[in-house]
Amino acid sequence: MPRVSTDEQLTRYLLGELPEEESAALEEEYFADDACFERLLALDDELVDDYVRGALPPSWRAQLERRLRETGQWGRVQFARAVSQRLGADPQTQRVARTRAVIPLIRRRAEIFVGALAAAVLLFAGVAGWFSSRNAGLRGELARAEELQRSLEKRAEELQRSLNAARAEKEVAVQQAKPSKAARFLLVGTVRGPGSANRVLLSPDFESVILQVPGEEIPYPIYRGTVRTVAGESLLQARLQSSSSLKEGTTLAIEVPSRLLTPGLYVLVVEGRPQRAKWEAVRDYRFEVIRK
Amino acid sequence: MARRNYHSAEGSAPPASDFGPQSLARLLEVLDPEPSAAAAKYESLRRKLIKFFEWRTDAFAEESADETINRIGRKVQEGEAIRNIWSYAYGVARLVLLETLRRSEQNRSALASLQLLGDDRGSESLAPWFACLDECLQKLDRDSCQLLVAYYRSGGQERIAGRKAIAQTLSLSVESLRMRAHRARLKLEACVQECIGRGGEPRVREGRLPTL
């Protein structure tokens, strides 16, 4: 009797969190069962969708991102971003989706019918009546699509408000419940001179280091950070994530795998990019890594 | 990122070209005596293998899948009796994976660093993706397009309730709806990736279409 895995098991497998024995059983299952394999594919797509919506918990997000990058599937993320923004539930993009996806489609179909009708009218005058009703049907379809659109927009707004609050609470709970394997350090000011760099004290338990810097008074839409050795060798470059808290105000953060940081002096180079412009240097933060 | 056939590069296994027509023919026979069904099963097997290696974070999933098929083909050619080809394929795939992981462990740190460094694709413009998506939505069959529009319209915070409502409207279970949406999305994604592959230039421009 073949086993049937649950969505939760499949999701944990896709994130590499299922124990090896269960993973092997699931793999046997999907090699033998096309339906199970298709479920996995569909769930994998949904994970990517959740990733681009920022709806995954941080640890899942990191797992999925690592897999997609290491297996050369970043194009799937770009595709999901495009789909989410064109067809997704964001109210600002719904109008775009409607005009660019639904209406052109319906219009195009109507145009095909119009063209067909023009030819047919020359031969059969009676077809005009059929076209008229068909065209009216298409217009009715358009009206129904718009009506559906409006009702979904309204419902999305209501649900979004309540779910935003629940999501924020859950996020806090998850963060508090899970022991972090990342060490967090706030780098302050532009510190000059080898003796006065920020100190980053690392123990072997930490898999990664989250370097935080204060947010800028005049913010850029996006930031990136580059970790360099003092000799100028770049180790890592990634987007800086912005966050706000009552205690620390707005901060920008970058996560660096601990293995990249051997004891020594480093510089975190922060750059910001205005809309449709090139990256601009914002500030450099020197820090010294000390291993316990 | 350009991919390399690391199996053959390291000399630990024969290159993909060693899998000759006779081995392929024998493997197809084992998959199914009927040729068109055998071809479909071959494609299914390869797809499952690629996904297996991707889900196990093998950076060279396609090469590993081909290596697995090569080994199965050679065993079939040698006359090995295979009772269940799917189970057998999975067993061979696990061996290939273990070898790959051992081989790539030493390079993993360097590879990860290289991929992180200069990976700025988060800010890559989506403009060509939008252009291709618009083109492909118009090419997609009407049912698939409407399903995707409705499915992703409820893809935000209200996803569960929205999709239940769609499933009820279509008299489907939520699971069946998900599979239908997945198949429609596969068609759309294949079209969009093909469009992006030719430089993101859509063949049909929206502005040229006459209006109603």
PDB file of N, CA, C and O in Angstrom, chain A residues 7 20 24 27 30-31 34 38-39 41 44-46 49-50 53 66-67 69-71 73 78 86-87 89 97 109 111 141 149 159 163-164 167 237 260, chain B residues 3 47-48 52 54-56 58-59 86 90 94 108 113 116 119 121-122 129-130 134 142 146 151-153 155 157-159 175 178-179 182-183 185 210 212:
ATOM      1  N   ASP A   7       1.156  17.564   3.076  1.00  0.00           N
ATOM      2  CA  ASP A   7       1.745  18.803   2.559  1.00  0.00           C
ATOM      3  C   ASP A   7       2.891  19.265   3.446  1.00  0.00           C
ATOM      4  O   ASP A   7       3.900  19.786   2.968  1.00  0.00           O
ATOM      5  N   GLU A  20      16.577  12.303   7.237  1.00  0.00           N
ATOM      6  CA  GLU A  20      17.057  11.554   6.078  1.00  0.00           C
ATOM      7  C   GLU A  20      16.173  10.328   5.778  1.00  0.00           C
ATOM      8  O   GLU A  20      15.850  10.054   4.629  1.00  0.00           O
ATOM      9  N   ALA A  24      14.165   9.798   2.303  1.00  0.00           N
ATOM     10  CA  ALA A  24      14.365   8.650   1.412  1.00  0.00           C
ATOM     11  C   ALA A  24      13.028   7.969   1.106  1.00  0.00           C
ATOM     12  O   ALA A  24      12.756   7.587  -0.040  1.00  0.00           O
ATOM     13  N   GLU A  27      11.166  10.083  -1.321  1.00  0.00           N
ATOM     14  CA  GLU A  27      11.757   9.998  -2.662  1.00  0.00           C
ATOM     15  C   GLU A  27      11.333   8.694  -3.354  1.00  0.00           C
ATOM     16  O   GLU A  27      10.993   8.699  -4.536  1.00  0.00           O
ATOM     17  N   TYR A  30       7.777   9.386  -4.554  1.00  0.00           N
ATOM     18  CA  TYR A  30       7.514  10.192  -5.752  1.00  0.00           C
ATOM     19  C   TYR A  30       8.155   9.624  -7.007  1.00  0.00           C
ATOM     20  O   TYR A  30       7.723   9.926  -8.119  1.00  0.00           O
ATOM     21  N   PHE A  31       9.198   8.797  -6.848  1.00  0.00           N
ATOM     22  CA  PHE A  31       9.715   8.122  -8.043  1.00  0.00           C
ATOM     23  C   PHE A  31       8.672   7.151  -8.590  1.00  0.00           C
ATOM     24  O   PHE A  31       8.552   6.964  -9.792  1.00  0.00           O
ATOM     25  N   ASP A  34       3.462   9.405  -9.859  1.00  0.00           N
ATOM     26  CA  ASP A  34       3.478  10.694 -10.564  1.00  0.00           C
ATOM     27  C   ASP A  34       2.664  11.757  -9.839  1.00  0.00           C
ATOM     28  O   ASP A  34       3.020  12.935  -9.853  1.00  0.00           O
ATOM     29  N   GLU A  38       3.945  15.428  -8.800  1.00  0.00           N
ATOM     30  CA  GLU A  38       3.299  16.685  -9.232  1.00  0.00           C
ATOM     31  C   GLU A  38       2.943  17.567  -8.043  1.00  0.00           C
ATOM     32  O   GLU A  38       3.037  18.785  -8.107  1.00  0.00           O
ATOM     33  N   ARG A  39       2.508  16.941  -6.952  1.00  0.00           N
ATOM     34  CA  ARG A  39       2.207  17.720  -5.742  1.00  0.00           C
ATOM     35  C   ARG A  39       3.454  18.441  -5.253  1.00  0.00           C
ATOM     36  O   ARG A  39       3.414  19.595  -4.853  1.00  0.00           O
ATOM     37  N   LEU A  41       6.005  19.368  -7.082  1.00  0.00           N
ATOM     38  CA  LEU A  41       6.315  20.457  -8.012  1.00  0.00           C
ATOM     39  C   LEU A  41       5.442  21.670  -7.722  1.00  0.00           C
ATOM     40  O   LEU A  41       5.915  22.813  -7.714  1.00  0.00           O
ATOM     41  N   ASP A  44       6.520  23.306  -4.575  1.00  0.00           N
ATOM     42  CA  ASP A  44       7.789  24.005  -4.795  1.00  0.00           C
ATOM     43  C   ASP A  44       7.521  25.386  -5.421  1.00  0.00           C
ATOM     44  O   ASP A  44       8.122  26.384  -5.035  1.00  0.00           O
ATOM     45  N   ASP A  45       6.593  25.413  -6.381  1.00  0.00           N
ATOM     46  CA  ASP A  45       6.207  26.706  -6.970  1.00  0.00           C
ATOM     47  C   ASP A  45       5.629  27.625  -5.904  1.00  0.00           C
ATOM     48  O   ASP A  45       5.911  28.825  -5.875  1.00  0.00           O
ATOM     49  N   GLU A  46       4.799  27.072  -5.040  1.00  0.00           N
ATOM     50  CA  GLU A  46       4.169  27.909  -4.007  1.00  0.00           C
ATOM     51  C   GLU A  46       5.206  28.446  -3.022  1.00  0.00           C
ATOM     52  O   GLU A  46       5.086  29.577  -2.545  1.00  0.00           O
ATOM     53  N   ASP A  49       6.687  31.337  -4.689  1.00  0.00           N
ATOM     54  CA  ASP A  49       5.739  32.460  -4.612  1.00  0.00           C
ATOM     55  C   ASP A  49       5.784  33.105  -3.230  1.00  0.00           C
ATOM     56  O   ASP A  49       5.795  34.332  -3.100  1.00  0.00           O
ATOM     57  N   ASP A  50       5.777  32.259  -2.195  1.00  0.00           N
ATOM     58  CA  ASP A  50       5.829  32.793  -0.825  1.00  0.00           C
ATOM     59  C   ASP A  50       7.142  33.532  -0.576  1.00  0.00           C
ATOM     60  O   ASP A  50       7.184  34.534   0.125  1.00  0.00           O
ATOM     61  N   ARG A  53       6.894  36.931  -2.018  1.00  0.00           N
ATOM     62  CA  ARG A  53       5.967  37.778  -1.254  1.00  0.00           C
ATOM     63  C   ARG A  53       6.513  38.098   0.133  1.00  0.00           C
ATOM     64  O   ARG A  53       5.887  38.805   0.898  1.00  0.00           O
ATOM     65  N   ARG A  66      19.158  29.507  -0.738  1.00  0.00           N
ATOM     66  CA  ARG A  66      20.426  28.803  -0.954  1.00  0.00           C
ATOM     67  C   ARG A  66      20.261  27.748  -2.061  1.00  0.00           C
ATOM     68  O   ARG A  66      21.061  27.662  -2.982  1.00  0.00           O
ATOM     69  N   ARG A  67      19.163  26.975  -1.952  1.00  0.00           N
ATOM     70  CA  ARG A  67      18.948  25.926  -2.964  1.00  0.00           C
ATOM     71  C   ARG A  67      18.771  26.524  -4.362  1.00  0.00           C
ATOM     72  O   ARG A  67      19.379  26.054  -5.328  1.00  0.00           O
ATOM     73  N   ARG A  69      19.775  29.339  -5.533  1.00  0.00           N
ATOM     74  CA  ARG A  69      21.005  29.941  -6.061  1.00  0.00           C
ATOM     75  C   ARG A  69      22.006  28.868  -6.444  1.00  0.00           C
ATOM     76  O   ARG A  69      22.610  28.929  -7.507  1.00  0.00           O
ATOM     77  N   GLU A  70      22.161  27.883  -5.575  1.00  0.00           N
ATOM     78  CA  GLU A  70      23.202  26.877  -5.844  1.00  0.00           C
ATOM     79  C   GLU A  70      22.837  25.978  -7.014  1.00  0.00           C
ATOM     80  O   GLU A  70      23.715  25.384  -7.629  1.00  0.00           O
ATOM     81  N   THR A  71      21.559  25.842  -7.318  1.00  0.00           N
ATOM     82  CA  THR A  71      21.168  24.965  -8.419  1.00  0.00           C
ATOM     83  C   THR A  71      20.811  25.759  -9.681  1.00  0.00           C
ATOM     84  O   THR A  71      20.220  25.224 -10.602  1.00  0.00           O
ATOM     85  N   GLN A  73      18.682  28.172 -10.313  1.00  0.00           N
ATOM     86  CA  GLN A  73      17.260  28.332 -10.638  1.00  0.00           C
ATOM     87  C   GLN A  73      16.742  29.717 -10.293  1.00  0.00           C
ATOM     88  O   GLN A  73      15.550  29.871 -10.005  1.00  0.00           O
ATOM     89  N   GLN A  78      12.624  35.211 -10.509  1.00  0.00           N
ATOM     90  CA  GLN A  78      12.270  36.365 -11.333  1.00  0.00           C
ATOM     91  C   GLN A  78      10.896  36.164 -11.988  1.00  0.00           C
ATOM     92  O   GLN A  78      10.094  37.083 -12.066  1.00  0.00           O
ATOM     93  N   ARG A  86       2.260  41.124 -11.621  1.00  0.00           N
ATOM     94  CA  ARG A  86       1.271  41.313 -12.685  1.00  0.00           C
ATOM     95  C   ARG A  86      -0.119  40.814 -12.270  1.00  0.00           C
ATOM     96  O   ARG A  86      -1.120  41.453 -12.515  1.00  0.00           O
ATOM     97  N   LEU A  87      -0.125  39.627 -11.673  1.00  0.00           N
ATOM     98  CA  LEU A  87      -1.410  38.989 -11.390  1.00  0.00           C
ATOM     99  C   LEU A  87      -1.753  38.964  -9.913  1.00  0.00           C
ATOM    100  O   LEU A  87      -2.830  38.529  -9.538  1.00  0.00           O
ATOM    101  N   ALA A  89      -2.067  39.931  -5.650  1.00  0.00           N
ATOM    102  CA  ALA A  89      -3.136  40.581  -4.892  1.00  0.00           C
ATOM    103  C   ALA A  89      -2.777  41.979  -4.424  1.00  0.00           C
ATOM    104  O   ALA A  89      -3.548  42.599  -3.723  1.00  0.00           O
ATOM    105  N   ALA A  97      -2.629  44.433 -13.728  1.00  0.00           N
ATOM    106  CA  ALA A  97      -2.928  43.053 -14.122  1.00  0.00           C
ATOM    107  C   ALA A  97      -4.194  42.988 -14.943  1.00  0.00           C
ATOM    108  O   ALA A  97      -4.274  42.286 -15.937  1.00  0.00           O
ATOM    109  N   ARG A 109      -9.479  38.266 -28.122  1.00  0.00           N
ATOM    110  CA  ARG A 109     -10.434  37.259 -28.572  1.00  0.00           C
ATOM    111  C   ARG A 109     -11.590  37.929 -29.314  1.00  0.00           C
ATOM    112  O   ARG A 109     -12.050  37.440 -30.329  1.00  0.00           O
ATOM    113  N   GLU A 111     -11.356  40.662 -30.933  1.00  0.00           N
ATOM    114  CA  GLU A 111     -10.847  41.111 -32.230  1.00  0.00           C
ATOM    115  C   GLU A 111     -10.840  39.979 -33.244  1.00  0.00           C
ATOM    116  O   GLU A 111     -11.151  40.169 -34.419  1.00  0.00           O
ATOM    117  N   GLU A 141     -18.708  39.333 -20.501  1.00  0.00           N
ATOM    118  CA  GLU A 141     -17.615  38.618 -19.831  1.00  0.00           C
ATOM    119  C   GLU A 141     -16.640  39.599 -19.198  1.00  0.00           C
ATOM    120  O   GLU A 141     -16.190  39.430 -18.067  1.00  0.00           O
ATOM    121  N   GLN A 149     -13.237  41.200 -10.107  1.00  0.00           N
ATOM    122  CA  GLN A 149     -12.030  41.918  -9.688  1.00  0.00           C
ATOM    123  C   GLN A 149     -12.313  42.825  -8.490  1.00  0.00           C
ATOM    124  O   GLN A 149     -11.586  42.827  -7.502  1.00  0.00           O
ATOM    125  N   LEU A 159      -9.076  41.167   4.409  1.00  0.00           N
ATOM    126  CA  LEU A 159      -8.306  40.052   4.967  1.00  0.00           C
ATOM    127  C   LEU A 159      -6.856  40.438   5.211  1.00  0.00           C
ATOM    128  O   LEU A 159      -6.221  39.981   6.148  1.00  0.00           O
ATOM    129  N   LEU A 163      -4.820  39.784   8.608  1.00  0.00           N
ATOM    130  CA  LEU A 163      -3.725  38.821   8.535  1.00  0.00           C
ATOM    131  C   LEU A 163      -2.359  39.464   8.756  1.00  0.00           C
ATOM    132  O   LEU A 163      -1.439  38.833   9.256  1.00  0.00           O
ATOM    133  N   ASN A 164      -2.232  40.731   8.412  1.00  0.00           N
ATOM    134  CA  ASN A 164      -0.962  41.431   8.671  1.00  0.00           C
ATOM    135  C   ASN A 164      -0.650  41.421  10.152  1.00  0.00           C
ATOM    136  O   ASN A 164       0.484  41.177  10.564  1.00  0.00           O
ATOM    137  N   ARG A 167       0.220  37.905  11.212  1.00  0.00           N
ATOM    138  CA  ARG A 167       1.544  37.528  10.702  1.00  0.00           C
ATOM    139  C   ARG A 167       2.654  38.163  11.548  1.00  0.00           C
ATOM    140  O   ARG A 167       3.646  37.508  11.881  1.00  0.00           O
ATOM    141  N   GLN A 237      28.977  40.152  -1.313  1.00  0.00           N
ATOM    142  CA  GLN A 237      28.179  41.349  -1.588  1.00  0.00           C
ATOM    143  C   GLN A 237      26.709  40.941  -1.602  1.00  0.00           C
ATOM    144  O   GLN A 237      26.358  39.939  -2.224  1.00  0.00           O
ATOM    145  N   LEU A 260      33.375  32.650   6.414  1.00  0.00           N
ATOM    146  CA  LEU A 260      34.109  33.626   5.597  1.00  0.00           C
ATOM    147  C   LEU A 260      34.970  34.547   6.447  1.00  0.00           C
ATOM    148  O   LEU A 260      35.835  35.236   5.928  1.00  0.00           O
TER     149      LEU A 260
ATOM    150  N   ARG B   3      27.500  25.628 -17.180  1.00  0.00           N
ATOM    151  CA  ARG B   3      27.641  24.382 -16.436  1.00  0.00           C
ATOM    152  C   ARG B   3      28.662  23.493 -17.101  1.00  0.00           C
ATOM    153  O   ARG B   3      28.829  23.509 -18.301  1.00  0.00           O
ATOM    154  N   ARG B  47      13.045  13.844 -15.747  1.00  0.00           N
ATOM    155  CA  ARG B  47      12.554  15.010 -15.017  1.00  0.00           C
ATOM    156  C   ARG B  47      12.589  14.759 -13.498  1.00  0.00           C
ATOM    157  O   ARG B  47      12.981  15.618 -12.727  1.00  0.00           O
ATOM    158  N   LYS B  48      12.170  13.567 -13.112  1.00  0.00           N
ATOM    159  CA  LYS B  48      12.191  13.236 -11.682  1.00  0.00           C
ATOM    160  C   LYS B  48      13.628  13.237 -11.157  1.00  0.00           C
ATOM    161  O   LYS B  48      13.889  13.704 -10.048  1.00  0.00           O
ATOM    162  N   PHE B  52      15.049  15.542  -8.293  1.00  0.00           N
ATOM    163  CA  PHE B  52      15.633  14.899  -7.122  1.00  0.00           C
ATOM    164  C   PHE B  52      16.971  15.551  -6.784  1.00  0.00           C
ATOM    165  O   PHE B  52      17.235  15.916  -5.638  1.00  0.00           O
ATOM    166  N   GLU B  54      18.083  18.515  -7.795  1.00  0.00           N
ATOM    167  CA  GLU B  54      17.896  19.928  -7.424  1.00  0.00           C
ATOM    168  C   GLU B  54      17.424  20.047  -5.985  1.00  0.00           C
ATOM    169  O   GLU B  54      17.922  20.873  -5.227  1.00  0.00           O
ATOM    170  N   TRP B  55      16.451  19.213  -5.606  1.00  0.00           N
ATOM    171  CA  TRP B  55      15.912  19.297  -4.244  1.00  0.00           C
ATOM    172  C   TRP B  55      16.947  18.876  -3.214  1.00  0.00           C
ATOM    173  O   TRP B  55      16.848  19.244  -2.055  1.00  0.00           O
ATOM    174  N   ARG B  56      17.931  18.116  -3.664  1.00  0.00           N
ATOM    175  CA  ARG B  56      19.037  17.764  -2.766  1.00  0.00           C
ATOM    176  C   ARG B  56      20.209  18.758  -2.926  1.00  0.00           C
ATOM    177  O   ARG B  56      21.324  18.481  -2.504  1.00  0.00           O
ATOM    178  N   ASP B  58      22.005  19.766  -5.470  1.00  0.00           N
ATOM    179  CA  ASP B  58      23.147  19.423  -6.316  1.00  0.00           C
ATOM    180  C   ASP B  58      23.262  20.518  -7.370  1.00  0.00           C
ATOM    181  O   ASP B  58      22.336  20.736  -8.155  1.00  0.00           O
ATOM    182  N   ALA B  59      24.402  21.204  -7.380  1.00  0.00           N
ATOM    183  CA  ALA B  59      24.572  22.347  -8.293  1.00  0.00           C
ATOM    184  C   ALA B  59      24.581  21.911  -9.759  1.00  0.00           C
ATOM    185  O   ALA B  59      24.444  22.747 -10.644  1.00  0.00           O
ATOM    186  N   TRP B  86      11.706   2.179 -11.528  1.00  0.00           N
ATOM    187  CA  TRP B  86      11.643   3.451 -10.775  1.00  0.00           C
ATOM    188  C   TRP B  86      12.428   3.336  -9.474  1.00  0.00           C
ATOM    189  O   TRP B  86      13.185   4.235  -9.102  1.00  0.00           O
ATOM    190  N   TYR B  90      15.963   5.185  -8.570  1.00  0.00           N
ATOM    191  CA  TYR B  90      16.150   5.967  -7.335  1.00  0.00           C
ATOM    192  C   TYR B  90      17.402   5.499  -6.589  1.00  0.00           C
ATOM    193  O   TYR B  90      18.198   6.315  -6.096  1.00  0.00           O
ATOM    194  N   ARG B  94      20.702   7.816  -5.785  1.00  0.00           N
ATOM    195  CA  ARG B  94      21.251   8.072  -4.437  1.00  0.00           C
ATOM    196  C   ARG B  94      22.773   7.858  -4.421  1.00  0.00           C
ATOM    197  O   ARG B  94      23.508   8.619  -3.800  1.00  0.00           O
ATOM    198  N   ARG B 108      32.574  23.392  -1.990  1.00  0.00           N
ATOM    199  CA  ARG B 108      31.303  24.038  -1.638  1.00  0.00           C
ATOM    200  C   ARG B 108      31.500  25.477  -1.143  1.00  0.00           C
ATOM    201  O   ARG B 108      30.841  26.401  -1.578  1.00  0.00           O
ATOM    202  N   SER B 113      30.706  31.193  -1.990  1.00  0.00           N
ATOM    203  CA  SER B 113      31.217  32.559  -1.911  1.00  0.00           C
ATOM    204  C   SER B 113      31.141  33.236  -3.271  1.00  0.00           C
ATOM    205  O   SER B 113      30.734  34.374  -3.397  1.00  0.00           O
ATOM    206  N   LEU B 116      27.590  34.180  -4.005  1.00  0.00           N
ATOM    207  CA  LEU B 116      27.094  35.319  -3.235  1.00  0.00           C
ATOM    208  C   LEU B 116      27.717  36.606  -3.750  1.00  0.00           C
ATOM    209  O   LEU B 116      27.066  37.626  -3.880  1.00  0.00           O
ATOM    210  N   ASP B 119      26.283  38.649  -6.783  1.00  0.00           N
ATOM    211  CA  ASP B 119      24.935  38.201  -7.099  1.00  0.00           C
ATOM    212  C   ASP B 119      23.963  39.307  -6.730  1.00  0.00           C
ATOM    213  O   ASP B 119      23.510  39.397  -5.615  1.00  0.00           O
ATOM    214  N   ARG B 121      21.121  39.946  -8.329  1.00  0.00           N
ATOM    215  CA  ARG B 121      19.954  39.760  -9.188  1.00  0.00           C
ATOM    216  C   ARG B 121      18.663  40.203  -8.538  1.00  0.00           C
ATOM    217  O   ARG B 121      17.655  40.333  -9.184  1.00  0.00           O
ATOM    218  N   GLY B 122      18.713  40.448  -7.229  1.00  0.00           N
ATOM    219  CA  GLY B 122      17.511  40.928  -6.556  1.00  0.00           C
ATOM    220  C   GLY B 122      17.041  42.251  -7.112  1.00  0.00           C
ATOM    221  O   GLY B 122      15.860  42.557  -7.097  1.00  0.00           O
ATOM    222  N   TRP B 129      10.790  40.609 -18.068  1.00  0.00           N
ATOM    223  CA  TRP B 129       9.920  39.532 -17.591  1.00  0.00           C
ATOM    224  C   TRP B 129       8.457  39.928 -17.769  1.00  0.00           C
ATOM    225  O   TRP B 129       7.625  39.108 -18.154  1.00  0.00           O
ATOM    226  N   PHE B 130       8.149  41.206 -17.509  1.00  0.00           N
ATOM    227  CA  PHE B 130       6.773  41.668 -17.701  1.00  0.00           C
ATOM    228  C   PHE B 130       6.389  41.585 -19.181  1.00  0.00           C
ATOM    229  O   PHE B 130       5.289  41.160 -19.530  1.00  0.00           O
ATOM    230  N   ASP B 134       3.408  39.237 -20.489  1.00  0.00           N
ATOM    231  CA  ASP B 134       2.227  39.741 -21.220  1.00  0.00           C
ATOM    232  C   ASP B 134       2.033  38.986 -22.529  1.00  0.00           C
ATOM    233  O   ASP B 134       0.923  38.599 -22.891  1.00  0.00           O
ATOM    234  N   ARG B 142      -7.374  30.122 -23.205  1.00  0.00           N
ATOM    235  CA  ARG B 142      -8.253  30.987 -22.420  1.00  0.00           C
ATOM    236  C   ARG B 142      -8.517  30.444 -21.004  1.00  0.00           C
ATOM    237  O   ARG B 142      -8.421  31.185 -20.020  1.00  0.00           O
ATOM    238  N   GLN B 146      -7.411  32.408 -17.576  1.00  0.00           N
ATOM    239  CA  GLN B 146      -8.397  32.873 -16.597  1.00  0.00           C
ATOM    240  C   GLN B 146      -8.158  32.218 -15.235  1.00  0.00           C
ATOM    241  O   GLN B 146      -8.299  32.864 -14.198  1.00  0.00           O
ATOM    242  N   TYR B 151      -6.366  32.651  -9.769  1.00  0.00           N
ATOM    243  CA  TYR B 151      -5.576  31.958  -8.748  1.00  0.00           C
ATOM    244  C   TYR B 151      -4.576  32.904  -8.087  1.00  0.00           C
ATOM    245  O   TYR B 151      -4.431  32.919  -6.875  1.00  0.00           O
ATOM    246  N   TYR B 152      -3.901  33.698  -8.892  1.00  0.00           N
ATOM    247  CA  TYR B 152      -2.902  34.596  -8.316  1.00  0.00           C
ATOM    248  C   TYR B 152      -3.521  35.870  -7.771  1.00  0.00           C
ATOM    249  O   TYR B 152      -2.918  36.535  -6.944  1.00  0.00           O
ATOM    250  N   ARG B 153      -4.714  36.190  -8.214  1.00  0.00           N
ATOM    251  CA  ARG B 153      -5.401  37.329  -7.608  1.00  0.00           C
ATOM    252  C   ARG B 153      -5.650  37.020  -6.139  1.00  0.00           C
ATOM    253  O   ARG B 153      -5.617  37.885  -5.282  1.00  0.00           O
ATOM    254  N   GLY B 155      -3.655  35.265  -4.398  1.00  0.00           N
ATOM    255  CA  GLY B 155      -2.379  34.732  -3.927  1.00  0.00           C
ATOM    256  C   GLY B 155      -1.735  35.533  -2.824  1.00  0.00           C
ATOM    257  O   GLY B 155      -0.630  35.268  -2.418  1.00  0.00           O
ATOM    258  N   GLN B 157      -2.479  37.660   0.990  1.00  0.00           N
ATOM    259  CA  GLN B 157      -2.735  37.246   2.374  1.00  0.00           C
ATOM    260  C   GLN B 157      -3.975  36.353   2.470  1.00  0.00           C
ATOM    261  O   GLN B 157      -4.086  35.516   3.355  1.00  0.00           O
ATOM    262  N   GLU B 158      -4.922  36.566   1.570  1.00  0.00           N
ATOM    263  CA  GLU B 158      -6.200  35.847   1.675  1.00  0.00           C
ATOM    264  C   GLU B 158      -6.191  34.554   0.880  1.00  0.00           C
ATOM    265  O   GLU B 158      -7.224  34.042   0.490  1.00  0.00           O
ATOM    266  N   ARG B 159      -4.989  34.000   0.667  1.00  0.00           N
ATOM    267  CA  ARG B 159      -4.843  32.905  -0.280  1.00  0.00           C
ATOM    268  C   ARG B 159      -5.774  31.721  -0.001  1.00  0.00           C
ATOM    269  O   ARG B 159      -6.470  31.251  -0.895  1.00  0.00           O
ATOM    270  N   GLU B 175      -7.085  20.748  -3.773  1.00  0.00           N
ATOM    271  CA  GLU B 175      -5.914  20.045  -4.303  1.00  0.00           C
ATOM    272  C   GLU B 175      -5.961  19.970  -5.836  1.00  0.00           C
ATOM    273  O   GLU B 175      -4.960  20.205  -6.509  1.00  0.00           O
ATOM    274  N   ARG B 178      -5.169  23.308  -7.228  1.00  0.00           N
ATOM    275  CA  ARG B 178      -3.731  23.575  -7.160  1.00  0.00           C
ATOM    276  C   ARG B 178      -2.998  22.898  -8.317  1.00  0.00           C
ATOM    277  O   ARG B 178      -2.119  23.487  -8.948  1.00  0.00           O
ATOM    278  N   MET B 179      -3.373  21.652  -8.625  1.00  0.00           N
ATOM    279  CA  MET B 179      -2.703  20.942  -9.706  1.00  0.00           C
ATOM    280  C   MET B 179      -3.012  21.574 -11.059  1.00  0.00           C
ATOM    281  O   MET B 179      -2.134  21.681 -11.910  1.00  0.00           O
ATOM    282  N   HIS B 182      -1.015  24.642 -11.255  1.00  0.00           N
ATOM    283  CA  HIS B 182       0.397  24.301 -11.454  1.00  0.00           C
ATOM    284  C   HIS B 182       0.673  23.967 -12.925  1.00  0.00           C
ATOM    285  O   HIS B 182       1.658  24.421 -13.502  1.00  0.00           O
ATOM    286  N   ARG B 183      -0.221  23.193 -13.540  1.00  0.00           N
ATOM    287  CA  ARG B 183      -0.003  22.825 -14.951  1.00  0.00           C
ATOM    288  C   ARG B 183      -0.083  24.052 -15.852  1.00  0.00           C
ATOM    289  O   ARG B 183       0.699  24.208 -16.796  1.00  0.00           O
ATOM    290  N   ARG B 185       0.573  27.053 -14.931  1.00  0.00           N
ATOM    291  CA  ARG B 185       1.761  27.855 -14.652  1.00  0.00           C
ATOM    292  C   ARG B 185       2.987  27.281 -15.373  1.00  0.00           C
ATOM    293  O   ARG B 185       3.838  28.034 -15.854  1.00  0.00           O
ATOM    294  N   PRO B 210      -5.331  46.217 -32.177  1.00  0.00           N
ATOM    295  CA  PRO B 210      -6.445  47.167 -32.266  1.00  0.00           C
ATOM    296  C   PRO B 210      -7.339  47.047 -31.041  1.00  0.00           C
ATOM    297  O   PRO B 210      -7.392  45.987 -30.429  1.00  0.00           O
ATOM    298  N   LEU B 212     -11.065  47.370 -28.971  1.00  0.00           N
ATOM    299  CA  LEU B 212     -12.470  47.061 -29.234  1.00  0.00           C
ATOM    300  C   LEU B 212     -13.248  48.305 -29.647  1.00  0.00           C
ATOM    301  O   LEU B 212     -13.024  49.356 -29.069  1.00  0.00           O
TER     302      LEU B 212
END
